[in-house]
Amino acid sequence: MMSTHVMSQSIAPAFRRIPHRDPDVNRTVRIAANVSMPLQVQASIREAGHGAPLGSTLTLEGAIVLPGVSAMLTFAKKHANRDGGSIATEAILIPPGEWFVAASSTPPLRITRHSPLQIQIRDSSGAPLAEACNLGRQEDGEPREFGLSVRVPATLVAEITTDGRYSTRCTTIGGKLVFGRGILIRCMFGEGGEAWGSHLCGVGKTDIVAVEVGQTILFPDQLVEPSAREVSLQRMLFRDGQGYPFSSNGLYGA
């Protein structure tokens, strides 16, 4: 199970009231880009219920930290007899450092008391996303913290809607981030209290789901400047929180 941190006050708030829009006269442009999304996994794992009849559980608690996403839009100025140039504006879709909660538990497991624990972040197909990390021996109820950087396939979608009924054109942008693959925390624990090494006698393992396949973060609609009748959208690209273009960008030609 994964819960999402409330983002309505920090992700793409509408700074001005958005007028009511008539879907019959709106024009919507949808731009999608497949990207390699960098993430920070900052979490802890603890063992609970040791000695219970069905066994112990491993519980994940933490956050998935996002790098920030913006949309750089370029509008062309319209003039009857000449090229009017262009205007660029940026819309922040996800502020840098925004995060959502990852919280999940395993089914009951037979884990030897004080077993050493090793984790590795993998995608939903089982492919490793980072090097394995040793968290030491498990103590009853004591969380073991870790922080790792990974990249996962994701799709960025922007929907730009223009309503030209007003004296100043109303243009809004919204959209979503969709994770194409999930993120698993592979937990491996030594059996019999053995230390990690090349001669580990036995290893138990289980996966904790941190991000599910298809997990979606919505970008609330926000107004885009300039809102003028004499401009039209020429192109758009996605950028990360530091202003660098993603390796794959959605482009639009008017």
Coordinates of C-alpha atoms in Angstrom, one line a residue:
M1 CA 0.0 0.0 0.0
M2 CA 1.3 3.5 -0.8
S3 CA -0.2 6.8 0.4
T4 CA 0.4 10.1 -1.3
H5 CA 1.4 13.2 0.6
V6 CA -1.1 16.0 0.2
M7 CA 0.3 18.2 -2.5
S8 CA -2.6 20.5 -3.3
Q9 CA -1.0 23.5 -1.6
S10 CA 2.5 23.0 -3.0
I11 CA 2.2 21.5 -6.4
A12 CA 1.1 23.9 -9.1
P13 CA -1.4 26.0 -7.2
A14 CA -3.6 28.4 -9.2
F15 CA -2.4 31.8 -8.2
R16 CA -5.4 33.5 -9.8
R17 CA -8.9 32.3 -10.0
I18 CA -9.6 30.2 -13.1
P19 CA -12.8 31.3 -14.9
H20 CA -15.4 28.8 -15.8
R21 CA -14.5 27.2 -19.1
D22 CA -16.9 26.0 -21.8
P23 CA -15.7 22.6 -23.1
D24 CA -17.4 23.3 -26.4
V25 CA -15.1 26.2 -27.2
N26 CA -11.9 25.1 -25.4
R27 CA -8.9 24.0 -27.3
T28 CA -6.7 21.5 -25.5
V29 CA -3.2 20.4 -26.5
R30 CA -1.9 17.2 -24.8
I31 CA 1.9 16.7 -24.7
A32 CA 3.5 13.5 -23.3
A33 CA 7.2 12.6 -22.8
N34 CA 8.8 9.4 -21.6
V35 CA 11.6 10.3 -19.2
S36 CA 14.2 8.8 -16.9
M37 CA 13.0 10.3 -13.6
P38 CA 15.6 10.7 -10.8
L39 CA 14.3 10.0 -7.3
Q40 CA 15.6 10.0 -3.8
V41 CA 14.3 7.1 -1.6
Q42 CA 14.7 8.2 2.1
A43 CA 13.2 5.6 4.4
S44 CA 13.6 3.1 7.2
I45 CA 12.9 -0.5 7.7
R46 CA 12.1 -2.1 11.0
E47 CA 11.2 -5.6 12.2
A48 CA 8.0 -6.0 14.3
G49 CA 6.3 -8.8 16.0
H50 CA 9.3 -11.1 16.6
G51 CA 8.1 -14.2 18.3
A52 CA 4.6 -13.9 17.1
P53 CA 3.0 -17.3 16.1
L54 CA 2.9 -16.4 12.4
G55 CA 6.3 -14.7 12.4
S56 CA 7.8 -11.2 12.1
T57 CA 6.9 -8.4 9.6
L58 CA 9.3 -5.9 7.9
T59 CA 7.8 -2.4 7.7
L60 CA 8.9 0.3 5.3
E61 CA 8.3 4.0 6.3
G62 CA 9.6 6.9 4.4
A63 CA 9.4 9.2 1.4
I64 CA 10.0 9.3 -2.3
V65 CA 11.6 12.7 -3.0
L66 CA 11.0 14.2 -6.5
P67 CA 13.5 16.4 -8.4
G68 CA 11.0 19.0 -9.5
V69 CA 9.4 19.4 -12.9
S70 CA 8.5 22.5 -14.9
A71 CA 7.1 23.2 -18.3
M72 CA 8.8 25.8 -20.5
L73 CA 6.3 27.2 -22.9
T74 CA 7.0 29.4 -25.9
F75 CA 4.3 31.5 -27.4
A76 CA 4.4 33.2 -30.8
K77 CA 3.1 36.7 -31.2
K78 CA 0.6 37.2 -34.0
H79 CA 0.8 40.2 -36.3
A80 CA -0.9 40.6 -39.6
N81 CA 2.1 41.6 -41.7
R82 CA 5.2 40.5 -39.9
D83 CA 6.7 38.0 -37.5
G84 CA 6.0 39.3 -34.0
G85 CA 8.7 37.2 -32.2
S86 CA 8.0 34.9 -29.3
I87 CA 7.5 35.0 -25.5
A88 CA 8.7 32.3 -23.1
T89 CA 7.2 31.4 -19.8
E90 CA 7.7 28.7 -17.2
A91 CA 5.1 26.8 -15.2
I92 CA 6.2 24.9 -12.1
L93 CA 4.4 21.5 -12.1
I94 CA 6.3 20.0 -9.2
P95 CA 8.5 22.1 -6.9
P96 CA 12.0 20.6 -6.2
G97 CA 12.1 18.5 -3.1
E98 CA 8.4 17.7 -3.1
W99 CA 7.7 14.2 -1.8
F100 CA 5.1 11.6 -1.2
V101 CA 4.9 8.9 1.4
A102 CA 5.9 5.3 0.9
A103 CA 4.6 3.0 3.6
S104 CA 4.1 -0.8 3.3
S105 CA 4.7 -4.1 5.2
T106 CA 5.6 -7.6 4.3
P107 CA 3.4 -10.7 5.2
P108 CA 4.6 -12.5 8.3
L109 CA 8.0 -14.0 7.9
R110 CA 10.3 -16.4 9.8
I111 CA 13.3 -14.2 10.6
T112 CA 16.0 -15.3 13.0
R113 CA 16.5 -13.0 15.9
H114 CA 19.2 -10.3 15.2
S115 CA 19.6 -11.4 11.6
P116 CA 21.7 -9.1 9.4
L117 CA 19.6 -7.2 6.9
Q118 CA 20.6 -6.2 3.4
I119 CA 18.4 -4.2 1.0
Q120 CA 18.5 -3.4 -2.7
I121 CA 16.1 -1.1 -4.6
R122 CA 14.7 -2.8 -7.7
D123 CA 12.0 -2.0 -10.3
S124 CA 8.8 -4.0 -10.6
S125 CA 10.4 -6.4 -13.0
G126 CA 13.2 -7.3 -10.5
A127 CA 16.0 -5.3 -12.2
P128 CA 18.4 -3.6 -9.7
L129 CA 18.3 0.2 -9.6
A130 CA 21.0 0.6 -7.0
E131 CA 23.8 -1.2 -5.3
A132 CA 22.9 -3.4 -2.3
C133 CA 23.1 -1.7 1.1
N134 CA 23.9 -3.4 4.4
L135 CA 21.7 -2.2 7.3
G136 CA 23.3 -4.3 10.0
R137 CA 21.6 -6.6 12.4
Q138 CA 18.0 -6.2 13.2
E139 CA 16.9 -5.2 16.7
D140 CA 13.4 -5.6 17.8
G141 CA 11.5 -2.5 16.8
E142 CA 14.6 -0.5 15.9
P143 CA 14.3 1.3 12.5
R144 CA 17.2 1.0 10.1
E145 CA 17.5 4.1 8.0
F146 CA 18.8 4.5 4.4
G147 CA 18.8 7.0 1.6
L148 CA 19.5 6.0 -2.0
S149 CA 19.2 7.7 -5.4
V150 CA 17.6 5.9 -8.3
R151 CA 16.2 6.5 -11.8
V152 CA 12.9 5.0 -13.0
P153 CA 10.9 5.2 -16.3
A154 CA 8.1 7.7 -16.0
T155 CA 5.7 9.6 -18.3
L156 CA 5.1 13.3 -18.0
V157 CA 1.8 14.6 -19.4
A158 CA 0.9 18.2 -19.8
E159 CA -2.6 19.4 -20.9
I160 CA -2.7 23.0 -22.1
T161 CA -6.2 24.4 -22.5
T162 CA -7.1 27.7 -24.1
D163 CA -10.5 29.4 -23.9
G164 CA -10.6 32.4 -26.4
R165 CA -14.0 33.8 -25.4
Y166 CA -12.5 36.4 -23.1
S167 CA -11.0 39.7 -23.9
T168 CA -7.7 38.3 -22.5
R169 CA -7.3 34.7 -23.5
C170 CA -7.4 32.2 -20.6
T171 CA -4.8 29.5 -20.9
T172 CA -4.2 26.9 -18.2
I173 CA -1.8 24.0 -17.8
G174 CA -2.3 20.8 -15.8
G175 CA -1.3 17.2 -16.2
K176 CA 0.2 14.2 -14.4
L177 CA 3.3 12.1 -13.7
V178 CA 2.8 8.4 -14.2
F179 CA 5.4 5.8 -13.0
G180 CA 5.8 3.2 -15.8
R181 CA 7.5 0.8 -13.4
G182 CA 7.1 0.3 -9.7
I183 CA 9.8 0.4 -7.1
L184 CA 10.5 -2.5 -4.8
I185 CA 12.8 -2.8 -1.7
R186 CA 14.3 -6.3 -1.9
C187 CA 15.1 -7.3 1.7
M188 CA 17.6 -10.2 2.3
F189 CA 18.3 -11.4 5.8
G190 CA 20.8 -14.0 7.0
E191 CA 19.5 -17.2 8.5
G192 CA 21.0 -18.5 11.7
G193 CA 22.4 -15.0 12.7
E194 CA 25.2 -15.4 10.2
A195 CA 27.1 -12.2 9.2
W196 CA 27.2 -11.1 5.6
G197 CA 30.0 -12.5 3.6
S198 CA 31.0 -14.9 0.9
H199 CA 30.1 -17.9 3.0
L200 CA 26.6 -17.0 4.1
C201 CA 24.9 -20.3 4.9
G202 CA 21.4 -19.3 4.1
V203 CA 19.5 -16.2 3.0
G204 CA 15.8 -15.4 3.2
K205 CA 14.4 -12.7 1.1
T206 CA 11.2 -10.7 0.5
D207 CA 10.0 -7.6 -1.4
I208 CA 8.3 -4.5 0.0
V209 CA 6.4 -2.3 -2.6
A210 CA 7.5 1.4 -2.3
V211 CA 5.9 2.6 -5.5
E212 CA 3.2 0.7 -7.5
V213 CA 3.2 0.3 -11.2
G214 CA 1.1 3.2 -12.7
Q215 CA 1.2 5.3 -9.5
T216 CA 0.1 8.7 -10.6
I217 CA 0.7 12.3 -9.3
L218 CA -1.7 14.9 -10.7
F219 CA -0.7 18.5 -11.5
P220 CA -3.6 20.8 -10.6
D221 CA -4.6 23.4 -13.3
Q222 CA -2.8 26.7 -13.1
L223 CA -3.1 29.9 -15.2
V224 CA -0.3 30.5 -17.7
E225 CA 1.1 33.9 -18.6
P226 CA 0.8 35.6 -21.0
S227 CA -3.0 35.5 -21.4
A228 CA -3.3 37.6 -24.5
R229 CA -5.4 37.1 -27.7
E230 CA -2.5 37.9 -30.0
V231 CA -0.3 34.9 -28.9
S232 CA -0.4 31.2 -29.7
L233 CA 1.5 28.2 -28.3
Q234 CA 4.5 27.5 -30.4
R235 CA 6.3 24.8 -28.4
M236 CA 6.8 23.3 -25.0
L237 CA 9.4 21.2 -23.2
F238 CA 9.8 19.6 -19.7
R239 CA 12.7 20.6 -17.5
D240 CA 13.9 19.3 -14.1
G241 CA 14.1 21.3 -10.9
Q242 CA 17.5 22.6 -11.8
G243 CA 16.4 23.9 -15.2
Y244 CA 17.9 21.1 -17.4
P245 CA 15.8 19.5 -20.1
F246 CA 14.8 15.9 -19.6
S247 CA 16.4 13.5 -22.0
S248 CA 13.1 13.0 -23.8
N249 CA 10.8 16.0 -24.2
G250 CA 7.4 16.7 -25.4
L251 CA 7.5 19.2 -28.2
Y252 CA 4.6 21.0 -30.0
G253 CA 4.6 23.1 -33.1
A254 CA 1.8 25.5 -33.6

